[in-house]
Coordinates of C-alpha atoms and ligand atoms in Angstrom, one line a residue:
M801 CA 96.8 164.6 23.0
T802 CA 99.4 165.4 20.3
A803 CA 98.4 165.4 16.6
D804 CA 100.6 162.3 16.1
A805 CA 98.9 160.4 19.0
R806 CA 95.5 161.3 17.4
L807 CA 96.6 160.0 14.1
T808 CA 97.7 156.6 15.4
S809 CA 94.4 156.2 17.2
F810 CA 92.5 156.0 13.9
G811 CA 93.4 152.4 13.5
L812 CA 95.9 153.2 10.7
P813 CA 98.9 151.0 10.5
A814 CA 101.9 152.6 12.2
D815 CA 104.0 152.3 9.0
A816 CA 101.5 154.5 7.2
E817 CA 102.3 157.3 9.7
P818 CA 103.3 160.4 7.9
S819 CA 106.6 161.8 9.2
G820 CA 105.5 165.3 9.7
V821 CA 101.8 166.0 9.3
G822 CA 102.6 168.1 12.4
L823 CA 99.3 169.8 12.9
P824 CA 99.9 172.7 15.3
A825 CA 97.7 173.3 18.4
D826 CA 96.0 176.3 16.7
A827 CA 94.9 174.0 13.8
R828 CA 92.8 171.9 16.2
A829 CA 89.7 173.1 18.1
T830 CA 87.9 175.6 15.9
R831 CA 84.2 176.0 16.8
A832 CA 82.1 174.7 14.0
D833 CA 79.5 177.1 12.7
A834 CA 76.7 174.5 12.8
A835 CA 77.8 171.3 14.3
G836 CA 80.9 170.0 16.0
T837 CA 84.3 171.1 17.0
G838 CA 87.8 170.4 15.6
G839 CA 90.0 167.6 16.7
P840 CA 88.0 164.6 17.8
A841 CA 90.2 162.1 19.7
D842 CA 89.5 158.9 17.8
A843 CA 87.9 157.3 14.7
G844 CA 84.5 157.1 16.5
G845 CA 84.7 160.8 17.5
L846 CA 85.7 161.7 13.9
R847 CA 82.8 159.8 12.5
R848 CA 80.4 161.4 15.0
L849 CA 81.7 164.9 14.1
A850 CA 81.2 164.1 10.4
V851 CA 77.7 162.8 10.8
D852 CA 76.7 165.7 13.1
T853 CA 78.0 168.2 10.5
L854 CA 76.0 166.5 7.7
D855 CA 72.9 166.4 10.0
A856 CA 73.2 170.1 10.9
N857 CA 73.6 171.0 7.3
W858 CA 70.6 168.9 6.1
E859 CA 67.8 171.2 4.8
H860 CA 64.5 169.3 4.1
D861 CA 65.6 167.6 0.9
H862 CA 69.3 168.5 0.4
T863 CA 72.4 169.3 2.3
V864 CA 73.8 172.9 2.2
P865 CA 77.6 173.0 1.8
S866 CA 77.8 175.4 4.7
R867 CA 75.0 177.2 6.7
T868 CA 76.8 180.5 6.6
L869 CA 78.9 180.7 3.4
Y870 CA 76.8 178.6 1.0
P871 CA 73.2 178.2 2.3
H872 CA 71.6 176.9 -0.9
Q873 CA 72.2 173.6 -2.8
W874 CA 75.3 173.2 -5.0
S875 CA 75.6 170.6 -7.8
W876 CA 79.0 168.9 -7.3
D877 CA 78.7 169.3 -3.5
S878 CA 75.6 167.2 -3.6
A879 CA 77.4 164.4 -5.4
F880 CA 80.3 164.3 -2.9
I881 CA 77.8 164.6 -0.1
A882 CA 75.7 161.7 -1.4
I883 CA 78.9 159.5 -1.4
G884 CA 79.3 160.1 2.3
L885 CA 75.6 160.0 3.1
A886 CA 75.5 156.5 1.5
Q887 CA 77.7 155.3 4.4
V888 CA 75.3 156.5 7.2
R889 CA 72.0 157.7 5.8
P890 CA 71.4 156.0 2.4
D891 CA 67.8 157.3 2.1
R892 CA 69.2 160.9 2.3
A893 CA 71.9 160.1 -0.3
W894 CA 69.1 159.3 -2.8
R895 CA 67.0 162.4 -1.7
E896 CA 70.1 164.6 -2.1
L897 CA 70.6 163.5 -5.8
A898 CA 66.9 163.5 -6.5
S899 CA 66.3 167.0 -5.3
L900 CA 69.2 168.3 -7.4
F901 CA 68.0 166.6 -10.5
R902 CA 64.5 168.0 -10.0
A903 CA 66.1 171.3 -10.9
Q904 CA 67.5 170.0 -14.2
W905 CA 66.7 172.3 -17.1
A906 CA 64.8 171.1 -20.2
D907 CA 68.0 171.1 -22.2
G908 CA 69.6 168.6 -19.7
R909 CA 71.9 171.1 -17.8
V910 CA 72.1 170.5 -14.1
P911 CA 72.5 174.0 -12.5
H912 CA 75.4 174.6 -10.3
I913 CA 73.2 176.3 -7.6
V914 CA 69.6 175.5 -6.7
F915 CA 68.3 178.4 -4.6
N916 CA 66.2 177.7 -1.5
P917 CA 63.2 180.1 -1.9
A918 CA 62.7 180.2 1.8
L919 CA 65.9 182.2 2.4
R920 CA 66.0 185.9 2.5
V921 CA 67.3 188.1 -0.3
G922 CA 71.0 188.5 0.2
A923 CA 71.6 185.2 1.9
Y924 CA 74.2 184.5 -0.8
F925 CA 75.8 186.6 -3.5
P926 CA 75.1 186.5 -6.4
G927 CA 71.6 185.4 -5.6
P928 CA 68.5 184.6 -7.9
E929 CA 68.1 188.3 -8.8
M930 CA 71.4 188.2 -10.6
W931 CA 70.8 184.9 -12.4
R932 CA 67.1 185.5 -13.4
S933 CA 66.6 181.9 -14.4
A934 CA 62.8 182.4 -14.4
D935 CA 63.1 184.5 -17.5
V936 CA 64.6 181.7 -19.5
P937 CA 62.5 179.1 -21.3
G938 CA 63.3 175.6 -20.2
A939 CA 64.5 176.6 -16.7
P940 CA 62.7 174.8 -13.8
A941 CA 60.1 176.5 -11.5
V942 CA 62.7 176.9 -8.7
A943 CA 65.3 179.6 -9.2
T944 CA 68.8 178.4 -10.2
S945 CA 72.0 179.6 -11.7
G946 CA 72.6 178.9 -15.4
L947 CA 76.0 177.3 -15.1
V948 CA 77.0 173.7 -14.5
Q949 CA 79.7 172.0 -12.4
P950 CA 81.9 168.9 -13.0
P951 CA 79.5 165.9 -13.6
V952 CA 80.6 163.7 -10.7
H953 CA 76.9 162.6 -10.1
A954 CA 76.8 159.3 -12.0
L955 CA 79.9 158.2 -10.1
A956 CA 78.2 159.2 -6.8
A957 CA 75.0 157.3 -7.7
L958 CA 77.0 154.2 -8.6
L959 CA 79.0 154.4 -5.4
A960 CA 75.8 155.0 -3.3
Y961 CA 74.2 152.0 -4.9
R962 CA 77.2 149.7 -4.5
R963 CA 77.2 150.7 -0.8
A964 CA 73.5 149.7 -0.4
P965 CA 72.4 147.6 -3.3
D966 CA 68.8 147.1 -2.1
P967 CA 65.4 147.6 -3.9
T968 CA 65.1 151.2 -2.7
G969 CA 68.5 152.0 -4.1
L970 CA 67.7 150.2 -7.4
A971 CA 64.4 152.1 -7.7
A972 CA 66.3 155.4 -7.1
L973 CA 69.0 154.4 -9.6
R974 CA 66.3 153.6 -12.2
R975 CA 64.7 157.1 -11.7
L976 CA 68.1 158.9 -11.9
Y977 CA 69.5 157.0 -14.9
P978 CA 67.6 159.0 -17.7
A979 CA 68.4 162.3 -15.9
L980 CA 72.1 161.4 -15.7
V981 CA 72.1 160.5 -19.4
A982 CA 70.4 163.8 -20.2
Q983 CA 73.1 165.6 -18.2
Q984 CA 75.8 164.0 -20.3
R985 CA 73.9 164.7 -23.6
Y986 CA 73.7 168.4 -22.7
L987 CA 77.4 168.6 -22.2
A988 CA 78.3 166.5 -25.3
D989 CA 75.8 168.3 -27.7
R990 CA 75.8 171.9 -26.5
R991 CA 79.2 172.4 -24.8
D992 CA 81.6 170.8 -27.3
V993 CA 82.5 174.3 -28.6
A994 CA 85.6 173.3 -30.4
G995 CA 84.0 170.1 -31.9
D996 CA 86.9 168.0 -30.5
G997 CA 84.8 165.7 -28.2
L998 CA 85.6 167.7 -25.0
V999 CA 83.3 169.9 -22.9
C1000 CA 84.1 173.6 -22.7
I1001 CA 83.4 175.5 -19.5
V1002 CA 82.1 179.1 -19.9
H1003 CA 82.9 180.4 -16.4
P1004 CA 85.6 179.6 -13.7
W1005 CA 82.7 178.7 -11.3
E1006 CA 81.9 175.8 -13.6
S1007 CA 85.3 174.2 -12.8
G1008 CA 84.5 174.2 -9.1
L1009 CA 88.1 175.6 -8.6
D1010 CA 87.0 179.1 -9.0
N1011 CA 90.2 181.2 -8.6
S1012 CA 92.7 178.5 -9.5
P1013 CA 95.8 179.9 -11.2
A1014 CA 94.7 177.7 -14.1
W1015 CA 92.3 180.4 -15.1
D1016 CA 94.6 183.4 -14.6
E1017 CA 95.7 183.7 -18.3
S1018 CA 92.1 183.4 -19.6
M1019 CA 90.7 185.7 -16.9
A1020 CA 93.2 188.4 -17.6
A1021 CA 91.5 188.9 -21.0
V1022 CA 88.0 189.4 -19.4
P1023 CA 87.4 193.2 -19.4
A1024 CA 86.2 194.3 -15.9
E1025 CA 87.2 196.7 -13.1
A1026 CA 87.4 195.8 -9.4
A1027 CA 85.7 199.1 -8.7
V1028 CA 82.3 197.7 -9.9
M1029 CA 82.2 195.7 -6.8
S1030 CA 81.4 198.8 -4.7
A1031 CA 77.9 198.5 -6.1
Y1032 CA 77.4 195.1 -4.5
R1033 CA 77.8 193.5 -1.1
R1034 CA 79.8 190.3 -1.2
H1035 CA 78.4 187.7 1.1
D1036 CA 81.5 185.5 1.3
T1037 CA 83.8 188.1 2.8
A1038 CA 81.3 188.7 5.6
H1039 CA 81.8 185.0 6.7
A1040 CA 85.4 184.3 5.7
D1041 CA 88.7 186.2 5.8
A1042 CA 89.0 188.2 2.5
A1043 CA 92.6 187.1 2.3
H1044 CA 91.4 183.5 1.9
R1045 CA 88.9 184.3 -0.8
P1046 CA 89.0 185.4 -4.5
T1047 CA 89.7 189.1 -5.0
D1048 CA 87.3 191.9 -6.0
L1049 CA 88.8 191.9 -9.4
D1050 CA 88.1 188.2 -9.7
Y1051 CA 84.5 188.8 -8.6
A1052 CA 84.1 191.7 -11.1
R1053 CA 85.2 189.3 -13.9
Y1054 CA 82.9 186.5 -12.5
L1055 CA 79.9 188.9 -12.7
A1056 CA 80.9 190.1 -16.2
I1057 CA 81.0 186.6 -17.5
V1058 CA 77.6 185.7 -15.8
A1059 CA 76.1 188.8 -17.4
A1060 CA 77.4 187.9 -20.9
Y1061 CA 75.9 184.3 -20.7
R1062 CA 72.7 185.4 -19.0
D1063 CA 72.1 188.2 -21.6
H1064 CA 72.0 185.5 -24.3
D1065 CA 69.5 183.5 -22.2
Y1066 CA 72.2 181.0 -21.3
S1067 CA 72.2 179.8 -24.9
D1068 CA 75.2 177.8 -26.0
R1069 CA 74.7 178.4 -29.7
D1070 CA 77.1 181.2 -30.5
L1071 CA 79.6 180.8 -27.6
A1072 CA 82.6 180.6 -30.0
T1073 CA 81.9 184.0 -31.5
G1074 CA 82.0 186.2 -28.4
H1075 CA 81.8 184.6 -25.0
P1076 CA 84.6 186.0 -22.9
F1077 CA 85.7 182.7 -21.2
L1078 CA 86.0 179.4 -23.0
V1079 CA 88.2 176.8 -21.5
E1080 CA 88.6 173.0 -21.7
C1081 CA 89.3 171.8 -18.1
P1082 CA 91.1 168.5 -17.4
L1083 CA 89.1 167.8 -14.2
F1084 CA 85.7 168.7 -15.8
N1085 CA 86.5 166.4 -18.8
A1086 CA 87.9 163.6 -16.6
A1087 CA 84.6 163.7 -14.7
F1088 CA 82.7 163.7 -18.0
G1089 CA 84.6 160.5 -19.0
A1090 CA 84.3 158.9 -15.6
A1091 CA 80.5 159.6 -15.7
E1092 CA 80.3 157.4 -18.9
H1093 CA 82.2 154.6 -17.2
A1094 CA 79.8 154.8 -14.2
L1095 CA 76.8 155.0 -16.5
A1096 CA 77.9 151.8 -18.2
E1097 CA 77.8 150.0 -14.9
I1098 CA 74.5 151.7 -13.9
A1099 CA 73.0 150.7 -17.3
A1100 CA 73.8 147.0 -16.5
F1101 CA 72.0 147.3 -13.1
V1102 CA 68.9 149.0 -14.6
G1103 CA 68.6 146.9 -17.7
A1104 CA 69.9 149.4 -20.2
D1105 CA 72.6 148.9 -22.8
P1106 CA 76.1 149.7 -21.4
G1107 CA 77.7 149.6 -24.9
P1108 CA 77.1 153.3 -26.0
H1109 CA 78.5 154.5 -22.6
R1110 CA 81.6 152.5 -23.0
A1111 CA 82.1 153.8 -26.5
R1112 CA 81.6 157.4 -25.4
A1113 CA 84.0 156.9 -22.5
A1114 CA 86.7 155.7 -24.8
R1115 CA 86.2 158.7 -27.1
I1116 CA 86.5 161.1 -24.2
T1117 CA 89.7 159.6 -22.9
E1118 CA 91.1 159.7 -26.4
A1119 CA 90.1 163.4 -26.8
L1120 CA 91.6 164.3 -23.4
L1121 CA 94.9 162.7 -24.4
R1122 CA 94.9 164.4 -27.8
R1123 CA 93.9 167.9 -26.7
L1124 CA 94.9 168.4 -23.0
Y1125 CA 97.9 166.1 -22.4
D1126 CA 101.2 168.1 -22.5
R1127 CA 104.1 165.9 -23.5
D1128 CA 106.6 168.4 -22.4
T1129 CA 105.4 168.6 -18.8
G1130 CA 103.9 165.1 -18.5
T1131 CA 100.6 166.3 -17.1
F1132 CA 97.2 167.5 -18.3
Q1133 CA 96.7 171.3 -18.8
P1134 CA 93.6 173.3 -19.6
R1135 CA 93.2 174.6 -23.1
D1136 CA 92.0 178.2 -23.6
L1137 CA 89.8 178.0 -26.7
R1138 CA 90.1 181.7 -27.4
T1139 CA 93.8 181.4 -28.0
D1140 CA 93.8 177.6 -28.7
R1141 CA 96.8 177.3 -26.3
L1142 CA 97.4 175.1 -23.3
V1143 CA 97.6 177.0 -20.0
S1144 CA 101.1 176.9 -18.4
A1145 CA 100.2 177.0 -14.7
R1146 CA 100.7 173.5 -13.1
T1147 CA 97.7 172.9 -10.8
V1148 CA 96.3 169.8 -9.3
L1149 CA 93.7 169.8 -12.0
G1150 CA 96.4 168.1 -14.2
L1151 CA 96.4 165.0 -12.0
T1152 CA 92.7 164.3 -12.0
P1153 CA 92.5 162.4 -15.2
L1154 CA 93.8 159.5 -13.1
I1155 CA 90.2 158.8 -12.3
L1156 CA 89.8 157.5 -15.8
P1157 CA 90.2 153.7 -15.7
D1158 CA 91.3 153.6 -19.3
L1159 CA 94.1 156.1 -19.1
P1160 CA 97.1 154.4 -20.8
P1161 CA 100.1 153.3 -18.6
R1162 CA 102.5 155.8 -20.1
E1163 CA 100.4 158.8 -19.1
V1164 CA 99.6 157.3 -15.8
D1165 CA 103.3 156.9 -15.0
A1166 CA 103.9 160.5 -16.0
L1167 CA 101.1 161.7 -13.7
V1168 CA 102.5 159.7 -10.9
V1169 CA 105.9 161.4 -11.4
E1170 CA 104.1 164.7 -11.3
A1171 CA 102.1 163.8 -8.2
R1172 CA 105.3 162.6 -6.4
S1173 CA 107.3 165.7 -7.4
A1174 CA 108.1 168.6 -5.0
R1175 CA 105.2 170.4 -6.6
F1176 CA 102.5 168.1 -5.0
G1177 CA 104.4 165.8 -2.6
V1178 CA 102.2 162.7 -2.8
A1179 CA 104.0 159.9 -1.0
G1180 CA 103.3 156.8 1.1
R1181 CA 104.3 159.0 4.1
M1182 CA 103.3 162.5 3.2
D1183 CA 105.1 165.4 4.8
R1184 CA 102.4 167.9 4.0
P1185 CA 98.8 167.8 2.6
L1186 CA 98.2 167.7 -1.1
P1187 CA 98.1 171.4 -2.4
T1188 CA 95.8 172.6 -5.1
Y1189 CA 98.7 174.4 -6.9
D1190 CA 102.4 173.8 -7.5
R1191 CA 103.9 174.6 -4.1
T1192 CA 107.2 175.5 -5.7
A1193 CA 105.6 178.3 -7.9
P1194 CA 106.4 181.9 -6.9
D1195 CA 102.7 182.8 -6.8
F1196 CA 101.7 179.8 -4.6
E1197 CA 99.3 181.2 -1.9
P1198 CA 98.8 178.8 1.0
L1199 CA 95.8 180.6 2.4
R1200 CA 93.9 181.7 -0.7
Y1201 CA 91.1 179.3 -1.6
W1202 CA 92.0 177.3 -4.7
R1203 CA 95.5 178.8 -5.1
G1204 CA 97.3 176.5 -2.7
P1205 CA 95.2 175.2 0.1
S1206 CA 94.3 171.5 0.4
W1207 CA 90.7 170.4 -0.3
L1208 CA 89.3 167.0 0.5
N1209 CA 87.3 166.5 -2.7
I1210 CA 90.5 166.8 -4.8
G1211 CA 92.5 164.5 -2.6
W1212 CA 89.6 162.0 -2.7
L1213 CA 89.6 162.1 -6.5
V1214 CA 93.4 161.7 -6.8
R1215 CA 93.4 158.9 -4.3
R1216 CA 90.7 157.1 -6.3
G1217 CA 92.8 157.4 -9.4
L1218 CA 95.9 156.1 -7.6
L1219 CA 93.9 153.1 -6.4
L1220 CA 92.5 152.5 -9.9
H1221 CA 96.0 152.5 -11.4
G1222 CA 97.7 150.2 -8.9
H1223 CA 99.4 152.6 -6.5
P1224 CA 97.9 151.5 -3.2
E1225 CA 100.9 152.9 -1.1
L1226 CA 100.5 156.4 -2.5
A1227 CA 96.7 156.1 -2.1
A1228 CA 97.2 155.1 1.6
G1229 CA 99.5 158.1 2.1
L1230 CA 96.9 160.4 0.8
R1231 CA 94.1 158.8 2.8
H1232 CA 96.1 159.1 6.0
S1233 CA 97.0 162.7 5.3
M1234 CA 93.3 163.6 4.6
I1235 CA 92.0 161.9 7.7
G1236 CA 94.8 163.6 9.7
L1237 CA 93.6 167.0 8.4
V1238 CA 90.1 166.5 9.7
A1239 CA 91.3 164.9 12.9
G1240 CA 93.5 167.9 13.5
A1241 CA 91.2 170.8 12.5
G1242 CA 87.6 169.5 12.1
C1243 CA 85.4 169.4 9.0
H1244 CA 86.8 172.6 7.5
E1245 CA 86.2 173.7 3.9
Y1246 CA 90.0 173.8 3.1
F1247 CA 93.2 173.5 5.0
H1248 CA 96.6 175.2 5.1
P1249 CA 98.8 173.1 2.9
D1250 CA 101.8 173.3 5.3
T1251 CA 100.3 173.4 8.8
G1252 CA 97.0 171.7 8.2
A1253 CA 95.2 174.6 9.9
G1254 CA 91.5 174.8 9.1
L1255 CA 90.3 177.5 6.7
G1256 CA 87.0 178.7 5.3
S1257 CA 83.8 177.3 6.7
P1258 CA 84.5 175.2 9.8
A1259 CA 81.5 172.9 9.2
F1260 CA 81.7 172.0 5.5
S1261 CA 79.6 169.2 4.1
W1262 CA 81.8 167.5 1.5
T1263 CA 84.7 167.4 3.9
A1264 CA 82.4 165.5 6.4
A1265 CA 81.0 163.3 3.7
L1266 CA 84.3 162.3 2.2
V1267 CA 86.0 161.6 5.5
L1268 CA 83.2 159.2 6.2
D1269 CA 83.9 157.5 2.9
L1270 CA 87.6 157.4 3.7
L1271 CA 87.1 156.0 7.1
A1272 CA 84.8 153.3 5.8
D1273 CA 87.3 152.2 3.1
Ligands
9WN2698 C1 80.6 179.6 -6.3 C2 79.9 175.4 -2.7 C3 80.8 175.9 -3.8 C4 81.7 174.8 -4.4 C5 82.8 175.4 -5.2 C6 83.6 176.4 -4.4 C7 82.6 177.5 -4.0 C8 81.1 179.2 -4.9 C9 81.5 180.4 -4.1 O1 81.6 176.9 -3.2 O2 82.1 178.2 -5.1 O3 80.0 178.5 -7.0 O4 80.6 181.2 -3.7 O5 82.7 180.6 -4.0 O6 84.6 177.0 -5.2 O7 83.7 174.4 -5.7 O8 80.9 174.0 -5.2 O9 80.6 174.7 -1.8

């Protein structure tokens, strides 16, 4: 069956057919590392592949992003995974979120990795021996990292509850609500380094888009030598092509920033005076604002007051507009707090504030222009998948991780924003393109932004989860 024939068999209207998704034969059947194969022939097959992938990655109370590359629990992965699980295994959606929040620190931070103590030393790098969370007062009994990731969990909990608004869901929502509030309080109280109402990330890993060109300028100032990596064994490059991953110099800098934070017991008190990486990220802050909108709705369900959440949401949107919106380019850009300058690279991060329902029409219109431009190519009939970086930039890299490839979580967020702001035809184009990627290549971690070929882990959980959500919509 040709890729086009596959795409029409997903019950999508013929007029939503992209002109040239053009997935080549080699982009199709790639053996999944845990579950299925690429290229199921119809919507039922695609759904089964996605469910099989999630089932194969389920580990007693959470889902691993990938059995090989990421065998522990990751924070924002669990939120995206819960959104998909809510479609097929609602009990697991709640267990997924509950297990993550059991590892919440006393200060409210939700760690970006929760380590599975049953796994051997070296199952992932950098492992618990590098993070040493047990030495820090306020860390949970289980070993974790000390970083955070974008707070998309309140949105996930809200969507899971809307999908199955039953007494079990309501009880789970009631238990989660105070933990979600504490997560936001940590970010607002401890991570507003500039005092401007926005959260500052202290490591590129906190963005979730680890080696995005958005961090190049700030990372260039972090002193480190690639040669230090000869003392370590990277786990990722044993399971994925090194040319599709961050470089050794990136990793040397990642480790230097971890050491700086860890050696101050992950304290946020004096970050401004010496921490080597301090950036306000548009996606992280859009998620921070969207979380307050979601919490306002959750508050209404659990009998709490939505008012303070609405007020905080409005303040976050206002701060994003004031501090990260670039009038010259008509998109949002990260701000490096060490130089107090906006970053110039145009990445897909800039489009993600569309997930804020209260983004004003003028800025929405500008972001839609940016999304439709040759840089990102969003259209009712998309020629090619949404890239993570400006595809016209000279340093666009179609194979390397967050420097070009297409990722489903980002497309899912942008599509959500387009729907929120009245662009159903663009949202349909994006949905069709994302489903086409998984139909063509399977539940890969990321995809070649021209050919749609699958890259990274071939059985990646959030890809499976979000395609289930897209199919159900
Ligand atoms: C570091 C688990 C995580 C995702 C991130 C993605 C990648 C880790 C890594 O995998 O990061 O946290 O080892 O590269 O960049 O977004 O949460 O899927």
